[in-house]
Tab-separated table of C-alpha atoms in Angstrom:
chain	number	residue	atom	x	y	z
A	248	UNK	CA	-15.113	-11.915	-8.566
A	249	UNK	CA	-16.302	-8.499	-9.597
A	250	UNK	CA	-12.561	-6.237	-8.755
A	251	UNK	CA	-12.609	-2.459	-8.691
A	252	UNK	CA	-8.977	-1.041	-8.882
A	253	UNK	CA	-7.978	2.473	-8.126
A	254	UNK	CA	-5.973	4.000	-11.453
A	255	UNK	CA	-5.089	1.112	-13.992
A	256	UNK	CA	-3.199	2.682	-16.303
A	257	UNK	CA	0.579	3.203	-14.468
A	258	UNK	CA	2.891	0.637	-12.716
A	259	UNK	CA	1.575	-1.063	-10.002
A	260	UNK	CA	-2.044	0.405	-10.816
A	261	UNK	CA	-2.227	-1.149	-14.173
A	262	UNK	CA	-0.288	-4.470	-13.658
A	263	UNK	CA	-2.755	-5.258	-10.976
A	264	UNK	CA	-5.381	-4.253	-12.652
A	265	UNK	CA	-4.159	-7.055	-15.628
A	266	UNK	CA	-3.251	-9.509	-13.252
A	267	UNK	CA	-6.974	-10.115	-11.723
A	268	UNK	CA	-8.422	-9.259	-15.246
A	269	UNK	CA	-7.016	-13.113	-15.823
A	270	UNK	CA	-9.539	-14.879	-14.206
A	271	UNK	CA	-12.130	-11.752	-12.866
A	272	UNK	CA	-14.486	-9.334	-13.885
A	273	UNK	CA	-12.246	-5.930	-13.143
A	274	UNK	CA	-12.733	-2.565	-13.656
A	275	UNK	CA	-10.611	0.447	-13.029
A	276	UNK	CA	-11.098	4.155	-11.756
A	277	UNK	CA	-9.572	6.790	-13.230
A	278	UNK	CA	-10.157	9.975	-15.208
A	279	UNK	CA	-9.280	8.609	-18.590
A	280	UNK	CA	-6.327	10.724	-19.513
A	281	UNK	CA	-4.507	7.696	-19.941
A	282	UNK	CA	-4.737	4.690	-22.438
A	283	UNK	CA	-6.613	1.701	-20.317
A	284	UNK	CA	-5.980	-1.859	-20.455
A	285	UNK	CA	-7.649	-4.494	-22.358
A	286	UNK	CA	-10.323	-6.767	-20.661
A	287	UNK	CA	-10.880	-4.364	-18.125
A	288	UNK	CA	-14.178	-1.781	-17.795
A	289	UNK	CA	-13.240	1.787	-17.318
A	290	UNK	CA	-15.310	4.095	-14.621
A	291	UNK	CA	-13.946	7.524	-15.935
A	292	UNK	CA	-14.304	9.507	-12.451
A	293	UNK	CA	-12.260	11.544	-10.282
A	294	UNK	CA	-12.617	9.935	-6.904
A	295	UNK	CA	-12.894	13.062	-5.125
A	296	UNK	CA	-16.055	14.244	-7.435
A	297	UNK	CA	-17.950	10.163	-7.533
A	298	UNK	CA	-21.475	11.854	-6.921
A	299	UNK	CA	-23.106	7.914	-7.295
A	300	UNK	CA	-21.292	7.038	-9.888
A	301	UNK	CA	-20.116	3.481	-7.939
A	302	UNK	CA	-23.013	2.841	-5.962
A	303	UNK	CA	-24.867	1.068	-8.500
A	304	UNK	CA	-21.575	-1.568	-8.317
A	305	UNK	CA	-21.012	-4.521	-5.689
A	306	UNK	CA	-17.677	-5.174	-5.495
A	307	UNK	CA	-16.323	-8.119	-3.953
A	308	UNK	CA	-13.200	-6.416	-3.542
A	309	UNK	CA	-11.692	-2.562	-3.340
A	310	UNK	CA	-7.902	-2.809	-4.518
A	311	UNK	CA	-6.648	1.041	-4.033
A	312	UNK	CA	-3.207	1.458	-5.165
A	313	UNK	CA	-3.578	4.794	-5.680
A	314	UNK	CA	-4.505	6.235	-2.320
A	315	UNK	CA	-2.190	8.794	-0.948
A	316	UNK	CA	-4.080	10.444	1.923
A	317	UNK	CA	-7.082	10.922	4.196
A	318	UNK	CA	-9.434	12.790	1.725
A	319	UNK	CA	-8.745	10.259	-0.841
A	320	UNK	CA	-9.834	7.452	1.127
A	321	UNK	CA	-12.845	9.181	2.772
A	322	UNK	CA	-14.328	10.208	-0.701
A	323	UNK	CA	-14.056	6.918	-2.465
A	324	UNK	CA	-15.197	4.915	0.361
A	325	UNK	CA	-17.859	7.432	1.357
A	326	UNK	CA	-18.669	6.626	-3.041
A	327	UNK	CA	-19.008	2.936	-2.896
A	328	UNK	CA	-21.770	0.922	-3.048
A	329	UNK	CA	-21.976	-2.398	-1.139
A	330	UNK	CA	-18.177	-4.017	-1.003
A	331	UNK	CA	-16.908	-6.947	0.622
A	332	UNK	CA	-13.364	-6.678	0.814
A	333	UNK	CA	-10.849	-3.499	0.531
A	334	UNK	CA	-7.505	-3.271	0.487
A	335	UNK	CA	-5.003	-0.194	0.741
A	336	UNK	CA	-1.496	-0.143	-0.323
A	337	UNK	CA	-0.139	2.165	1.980
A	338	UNK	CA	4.031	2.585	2.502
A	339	UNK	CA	6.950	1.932	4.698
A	340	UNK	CA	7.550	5.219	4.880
A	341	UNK	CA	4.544	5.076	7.669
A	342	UNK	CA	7.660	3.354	10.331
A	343	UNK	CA	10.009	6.598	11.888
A	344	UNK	CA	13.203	6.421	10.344
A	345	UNK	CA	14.590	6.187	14.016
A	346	UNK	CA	13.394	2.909	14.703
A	347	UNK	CA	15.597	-0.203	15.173
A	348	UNK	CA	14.960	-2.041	11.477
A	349	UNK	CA	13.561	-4.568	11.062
A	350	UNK	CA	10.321	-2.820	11.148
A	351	UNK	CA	7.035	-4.846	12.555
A	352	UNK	CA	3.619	-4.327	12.469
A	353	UNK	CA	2.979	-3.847	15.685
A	354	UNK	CA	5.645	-1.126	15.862
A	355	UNK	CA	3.895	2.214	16.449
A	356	UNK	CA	3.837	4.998	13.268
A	357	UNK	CA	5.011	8.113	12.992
A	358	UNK	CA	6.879	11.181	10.953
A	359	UNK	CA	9.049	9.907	8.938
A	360	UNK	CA	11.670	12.698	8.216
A	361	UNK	CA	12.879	11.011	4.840
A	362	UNK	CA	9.898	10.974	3.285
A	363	UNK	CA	7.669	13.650	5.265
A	364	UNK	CA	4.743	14.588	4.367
A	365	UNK	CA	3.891	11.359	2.230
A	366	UNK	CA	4.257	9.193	4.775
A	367	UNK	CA	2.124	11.782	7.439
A	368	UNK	CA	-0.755	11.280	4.727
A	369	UNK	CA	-0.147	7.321	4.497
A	370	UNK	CA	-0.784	7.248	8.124
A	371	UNK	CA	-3.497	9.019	8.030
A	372	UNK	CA	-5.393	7.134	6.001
A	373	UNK	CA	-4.114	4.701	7.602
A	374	UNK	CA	-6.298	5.734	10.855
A	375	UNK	CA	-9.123	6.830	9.010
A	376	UNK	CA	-9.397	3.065	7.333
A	377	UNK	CA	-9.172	1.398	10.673
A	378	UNK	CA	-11.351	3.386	12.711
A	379	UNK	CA	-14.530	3.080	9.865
A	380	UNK	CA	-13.855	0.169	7.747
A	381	UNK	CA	-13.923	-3.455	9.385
A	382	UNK	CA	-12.830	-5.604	5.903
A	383	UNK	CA	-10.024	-3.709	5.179
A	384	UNK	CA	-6.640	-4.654	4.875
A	385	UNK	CA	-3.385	-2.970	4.694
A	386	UNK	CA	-0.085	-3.944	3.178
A	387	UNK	CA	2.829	-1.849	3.714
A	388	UNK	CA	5.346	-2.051	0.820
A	389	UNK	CA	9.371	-1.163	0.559
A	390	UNK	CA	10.708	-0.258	-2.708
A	391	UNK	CA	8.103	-1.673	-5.524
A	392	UNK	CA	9.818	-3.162	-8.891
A	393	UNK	CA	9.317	-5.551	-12.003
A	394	UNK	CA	7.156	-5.344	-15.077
A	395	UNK	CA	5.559	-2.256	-16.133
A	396	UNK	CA	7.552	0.253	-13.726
A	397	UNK	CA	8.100	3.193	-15.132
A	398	UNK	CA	10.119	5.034	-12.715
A	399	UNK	CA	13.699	5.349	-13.226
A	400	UNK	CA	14.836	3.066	-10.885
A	401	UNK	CA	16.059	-0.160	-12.484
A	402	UNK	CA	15.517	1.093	-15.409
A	403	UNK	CA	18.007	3.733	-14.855
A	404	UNK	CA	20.953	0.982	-14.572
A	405	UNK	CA	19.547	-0.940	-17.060
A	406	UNK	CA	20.169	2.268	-19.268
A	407	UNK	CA	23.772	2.592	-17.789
A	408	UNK	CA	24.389	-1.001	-18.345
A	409	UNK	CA	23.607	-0.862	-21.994
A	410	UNK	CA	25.765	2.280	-22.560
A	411	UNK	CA	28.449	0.573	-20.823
A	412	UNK	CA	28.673	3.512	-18.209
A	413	UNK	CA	30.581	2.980	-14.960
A	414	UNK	CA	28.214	3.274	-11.779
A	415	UNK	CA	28.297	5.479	-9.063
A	416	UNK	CA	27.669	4.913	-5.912
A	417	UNK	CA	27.459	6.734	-2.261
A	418	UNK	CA	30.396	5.410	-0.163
A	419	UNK	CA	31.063	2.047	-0.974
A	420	UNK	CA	27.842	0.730	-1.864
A	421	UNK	CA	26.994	-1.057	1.335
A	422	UNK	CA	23.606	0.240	2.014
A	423	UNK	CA	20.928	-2.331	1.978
A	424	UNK	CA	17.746	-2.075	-0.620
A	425	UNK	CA	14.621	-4.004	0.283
A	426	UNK	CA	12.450	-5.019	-2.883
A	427	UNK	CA	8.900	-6.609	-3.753
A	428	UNK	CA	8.297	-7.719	-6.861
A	429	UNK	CA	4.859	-6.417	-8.393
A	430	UNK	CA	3.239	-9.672	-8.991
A	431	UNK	CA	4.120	-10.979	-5.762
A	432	UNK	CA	2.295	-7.788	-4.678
A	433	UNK	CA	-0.820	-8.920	-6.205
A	434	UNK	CA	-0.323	-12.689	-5.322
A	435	UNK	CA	-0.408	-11.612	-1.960
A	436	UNK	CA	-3.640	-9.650	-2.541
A	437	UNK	CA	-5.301	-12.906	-3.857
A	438	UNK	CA	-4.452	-14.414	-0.984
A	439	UNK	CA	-5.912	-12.114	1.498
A	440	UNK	CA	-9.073	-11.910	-0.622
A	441	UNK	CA	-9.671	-15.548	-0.651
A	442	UNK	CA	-8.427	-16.543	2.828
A	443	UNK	CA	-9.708	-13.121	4.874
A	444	UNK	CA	-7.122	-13.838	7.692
A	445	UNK	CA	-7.703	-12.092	11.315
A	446	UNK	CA	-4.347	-9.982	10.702
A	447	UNK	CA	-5.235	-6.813	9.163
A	448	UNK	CA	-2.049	-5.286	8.757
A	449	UNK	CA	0.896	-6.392	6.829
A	450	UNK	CA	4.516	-5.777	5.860
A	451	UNK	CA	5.160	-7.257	2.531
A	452	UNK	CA	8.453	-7.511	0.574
A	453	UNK	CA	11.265	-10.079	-0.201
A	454	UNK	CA	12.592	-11.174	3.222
A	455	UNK	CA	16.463	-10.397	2.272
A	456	UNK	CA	17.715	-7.145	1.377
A	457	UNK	CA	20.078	-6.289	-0.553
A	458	UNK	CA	23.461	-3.675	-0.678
A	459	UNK	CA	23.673	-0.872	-3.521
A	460	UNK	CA	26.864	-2.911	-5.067
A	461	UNK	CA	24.745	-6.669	-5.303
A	462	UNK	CA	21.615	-4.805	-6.849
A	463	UNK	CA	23.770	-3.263	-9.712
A	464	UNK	CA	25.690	-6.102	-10.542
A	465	UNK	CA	22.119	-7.888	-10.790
A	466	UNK	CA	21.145	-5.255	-12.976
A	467	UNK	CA	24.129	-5.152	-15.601
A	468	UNK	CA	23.948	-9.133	-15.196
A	469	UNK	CA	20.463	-8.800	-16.747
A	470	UNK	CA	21.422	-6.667	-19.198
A	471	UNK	CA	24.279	-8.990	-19.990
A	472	UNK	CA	27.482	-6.520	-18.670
A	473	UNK	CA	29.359	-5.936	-15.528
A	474	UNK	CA	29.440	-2.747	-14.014
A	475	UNK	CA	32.660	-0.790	-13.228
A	476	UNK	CA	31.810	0.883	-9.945
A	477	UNK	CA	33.446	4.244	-8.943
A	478	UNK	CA	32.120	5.373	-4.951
A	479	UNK	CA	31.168	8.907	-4.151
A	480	UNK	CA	32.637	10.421	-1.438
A	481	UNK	CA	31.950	13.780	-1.487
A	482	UNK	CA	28.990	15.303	0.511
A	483	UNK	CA	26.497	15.111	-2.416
A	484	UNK	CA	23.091	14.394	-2.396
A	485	UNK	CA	22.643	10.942	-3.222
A	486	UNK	CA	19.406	11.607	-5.098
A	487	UNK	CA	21.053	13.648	-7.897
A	488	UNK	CA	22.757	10.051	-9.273
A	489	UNK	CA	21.003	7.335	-7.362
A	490	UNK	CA	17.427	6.562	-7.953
A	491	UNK	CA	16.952	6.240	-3.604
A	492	UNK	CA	17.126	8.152	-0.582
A	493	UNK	CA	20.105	7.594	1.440
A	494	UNK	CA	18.391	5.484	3.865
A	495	UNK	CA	18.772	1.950	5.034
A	496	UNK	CA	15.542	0.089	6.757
A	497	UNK	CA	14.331	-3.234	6.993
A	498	UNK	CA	10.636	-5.269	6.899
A	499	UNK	CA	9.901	-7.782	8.749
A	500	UNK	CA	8.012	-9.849	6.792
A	501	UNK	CA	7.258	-12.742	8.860
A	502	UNK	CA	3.601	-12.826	8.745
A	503	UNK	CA	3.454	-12.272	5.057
A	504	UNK	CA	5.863	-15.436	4.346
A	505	UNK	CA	2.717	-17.566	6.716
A	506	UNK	CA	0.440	-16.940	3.922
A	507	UNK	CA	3.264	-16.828	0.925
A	508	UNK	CA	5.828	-18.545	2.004
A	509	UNK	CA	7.289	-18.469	-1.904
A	510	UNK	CA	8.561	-14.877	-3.556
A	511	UNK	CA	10.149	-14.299	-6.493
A	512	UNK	CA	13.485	-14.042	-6.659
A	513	UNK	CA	15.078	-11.227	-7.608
A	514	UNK	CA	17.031	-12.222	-10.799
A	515	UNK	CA	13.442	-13.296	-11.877
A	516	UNK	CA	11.900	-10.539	-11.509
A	517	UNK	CA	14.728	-7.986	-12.620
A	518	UNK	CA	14.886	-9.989	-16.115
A	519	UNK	CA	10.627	-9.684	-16.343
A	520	UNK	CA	11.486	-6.160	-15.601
A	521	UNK	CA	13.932	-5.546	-18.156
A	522	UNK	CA	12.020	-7.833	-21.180
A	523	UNK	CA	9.283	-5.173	-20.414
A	524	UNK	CA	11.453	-2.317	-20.380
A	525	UNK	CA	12.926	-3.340	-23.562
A	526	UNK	CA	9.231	-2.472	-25.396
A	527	UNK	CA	8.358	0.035	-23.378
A	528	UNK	CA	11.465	2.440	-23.300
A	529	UNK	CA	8.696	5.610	-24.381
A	530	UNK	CA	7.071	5.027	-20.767
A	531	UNK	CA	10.106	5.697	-18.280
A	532	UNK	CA	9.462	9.021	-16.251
A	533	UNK	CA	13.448	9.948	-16.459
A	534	UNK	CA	15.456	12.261	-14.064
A	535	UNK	CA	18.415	13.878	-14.934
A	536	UNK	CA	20.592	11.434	-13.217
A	537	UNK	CA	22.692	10.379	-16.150
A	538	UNK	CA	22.951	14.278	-16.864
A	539	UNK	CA	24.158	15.145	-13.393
A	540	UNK	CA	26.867	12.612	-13.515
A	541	UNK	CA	28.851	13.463	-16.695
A	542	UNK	CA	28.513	17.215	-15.772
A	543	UNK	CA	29.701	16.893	-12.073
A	544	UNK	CA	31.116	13.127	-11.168
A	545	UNK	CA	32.640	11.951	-14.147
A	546	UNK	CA	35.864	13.268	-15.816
């Protein structure tokens, strides 16, 4: 298949972008400012400034990771030539953080006041996709992890794990974390490709979630250590020393498990995460997390 993939050069962008490289002709859109992948062909374009630089192209399939809002889906689509298949990878922050969890499709969107105005703009691409674009699918992702993530999420208690730091954590470390590996990601995005199923919208992550305590034990585990876990109590903002929002939700993920019944687990995909990590410590986008807890929690 000839693949066109939004970005291709961070995270879930660029490990898609490799993944379907395997076995397809793939190229990627972005404005070079970033090394690209091997075996892939870069359009260097802004997608709000295409002009016809993609209409000469017929892709079998549109994989836009890195679509954020309304303008950004009108002016790529409104840029394509002939396509067959798109797909957006929109959010879960699209589901009102007042609805019972789990979350299901069919549940009605809305402001989310956790993550504002991202999820507003999700949505509305969102709408504009579905009223003006018959092949398209959606997938609506929790938290994203494995290989090539640079954010400093696991990678932040990988770093605490090797330094032998004790973690902290927001009560008692009971709130639940909802995962989906990357690969799994594109798995699934194979799957709707080759088997265009009548459902056009889909949650997608690992069916169990997990608490706070569970996915840093996993973490030091990995890392080969055991974490010595000191709870915050005090009203601070779990952001400044926690890579998440304090904010517990659930996917169902019912329909996704139909086509993929199988997802990685996520010992699997933590130890894939950390092997890349590992060789790629230069490429973590670090917050001050580690900074704010030896000035203000630890002592």
């Amino acid at each position: 298949m000839k693949i066109l993939v939004t970005g291709g050069t961070v995270f879930a962008s660029r490990f898609t972008a490799e993944y379907f490289s395997k076995d397809n002709e793939v190229y990627v859109l972005n404005r070079g400012t970033k090394p690209q992948s091997d075996n892939v062909q870069a359009i260097v374009a802004d997608r709000h400034d295409l002009g016809d630089t993609l209409k000469k192209y017929e892709f079998d399939a549109v994989l836009d990771i890195c679509g954020y809002s309304e303008s950004d889906i009108i002016d790529l689509l409104c840029g394509l030539g002939n396509l067959k298949t798109y797909i957006f990878v929109s959010s879960s922050a699209v589901y009102p953080e007042t609805f019972r969890s789990p979350f299901k499709e069919e549940y009605e969107v809305g402001e989310n006041k956790i993550w504002g105005d991202y999820g507003l703009n999700k949505i509305k691409a969102e709408r504009y996709i579905g009223d003006n674009f018959k092949n398209a699918y959606i997938i609506r992702p929790p938290y994203l992890y494995g290989k090539m993530n640079n954010l400093y999420r696991e990678a932040f208690v990988f770093e605490c794990a090797e330094q032998e730091r004790p973690f902290y954590a927001s009560n008692e470390g009971k709130m639940l974390l909802q995962f989906f590996d990357i690969e799994d990601m594109c798995r699934f995005m194979k799957i709707l490709i080759e088997e265009q199923p009548k459902q056009r919208i889909f949650n997608v992550g690992n069916p169990n979630s997990i608490s706070i305590v569970e996915w840093v034990e996993l973490c030091y585990k990995t890392v080969g250590k055991a974490p010595v876990l000191r709870f915050v109590k005090q009203d601070i903002d779990q952001r400044s020393y926690f890579p998440f929002y304090n904010y517990e939700y659930k996917l169902d993920v019912g329909k996704m498990l139909k086509l993929m019944p199988d997802v990685k687990s996520l010992e699997e995909g933590l130890k894939q995460s950390y092997e890349w990590f590992r060789e790629n410590r230069n490429e973590i986008r670090r917050k001050s997390l580690i900074e704010f807890i030896d000035k203000y929690l630890r002592g």
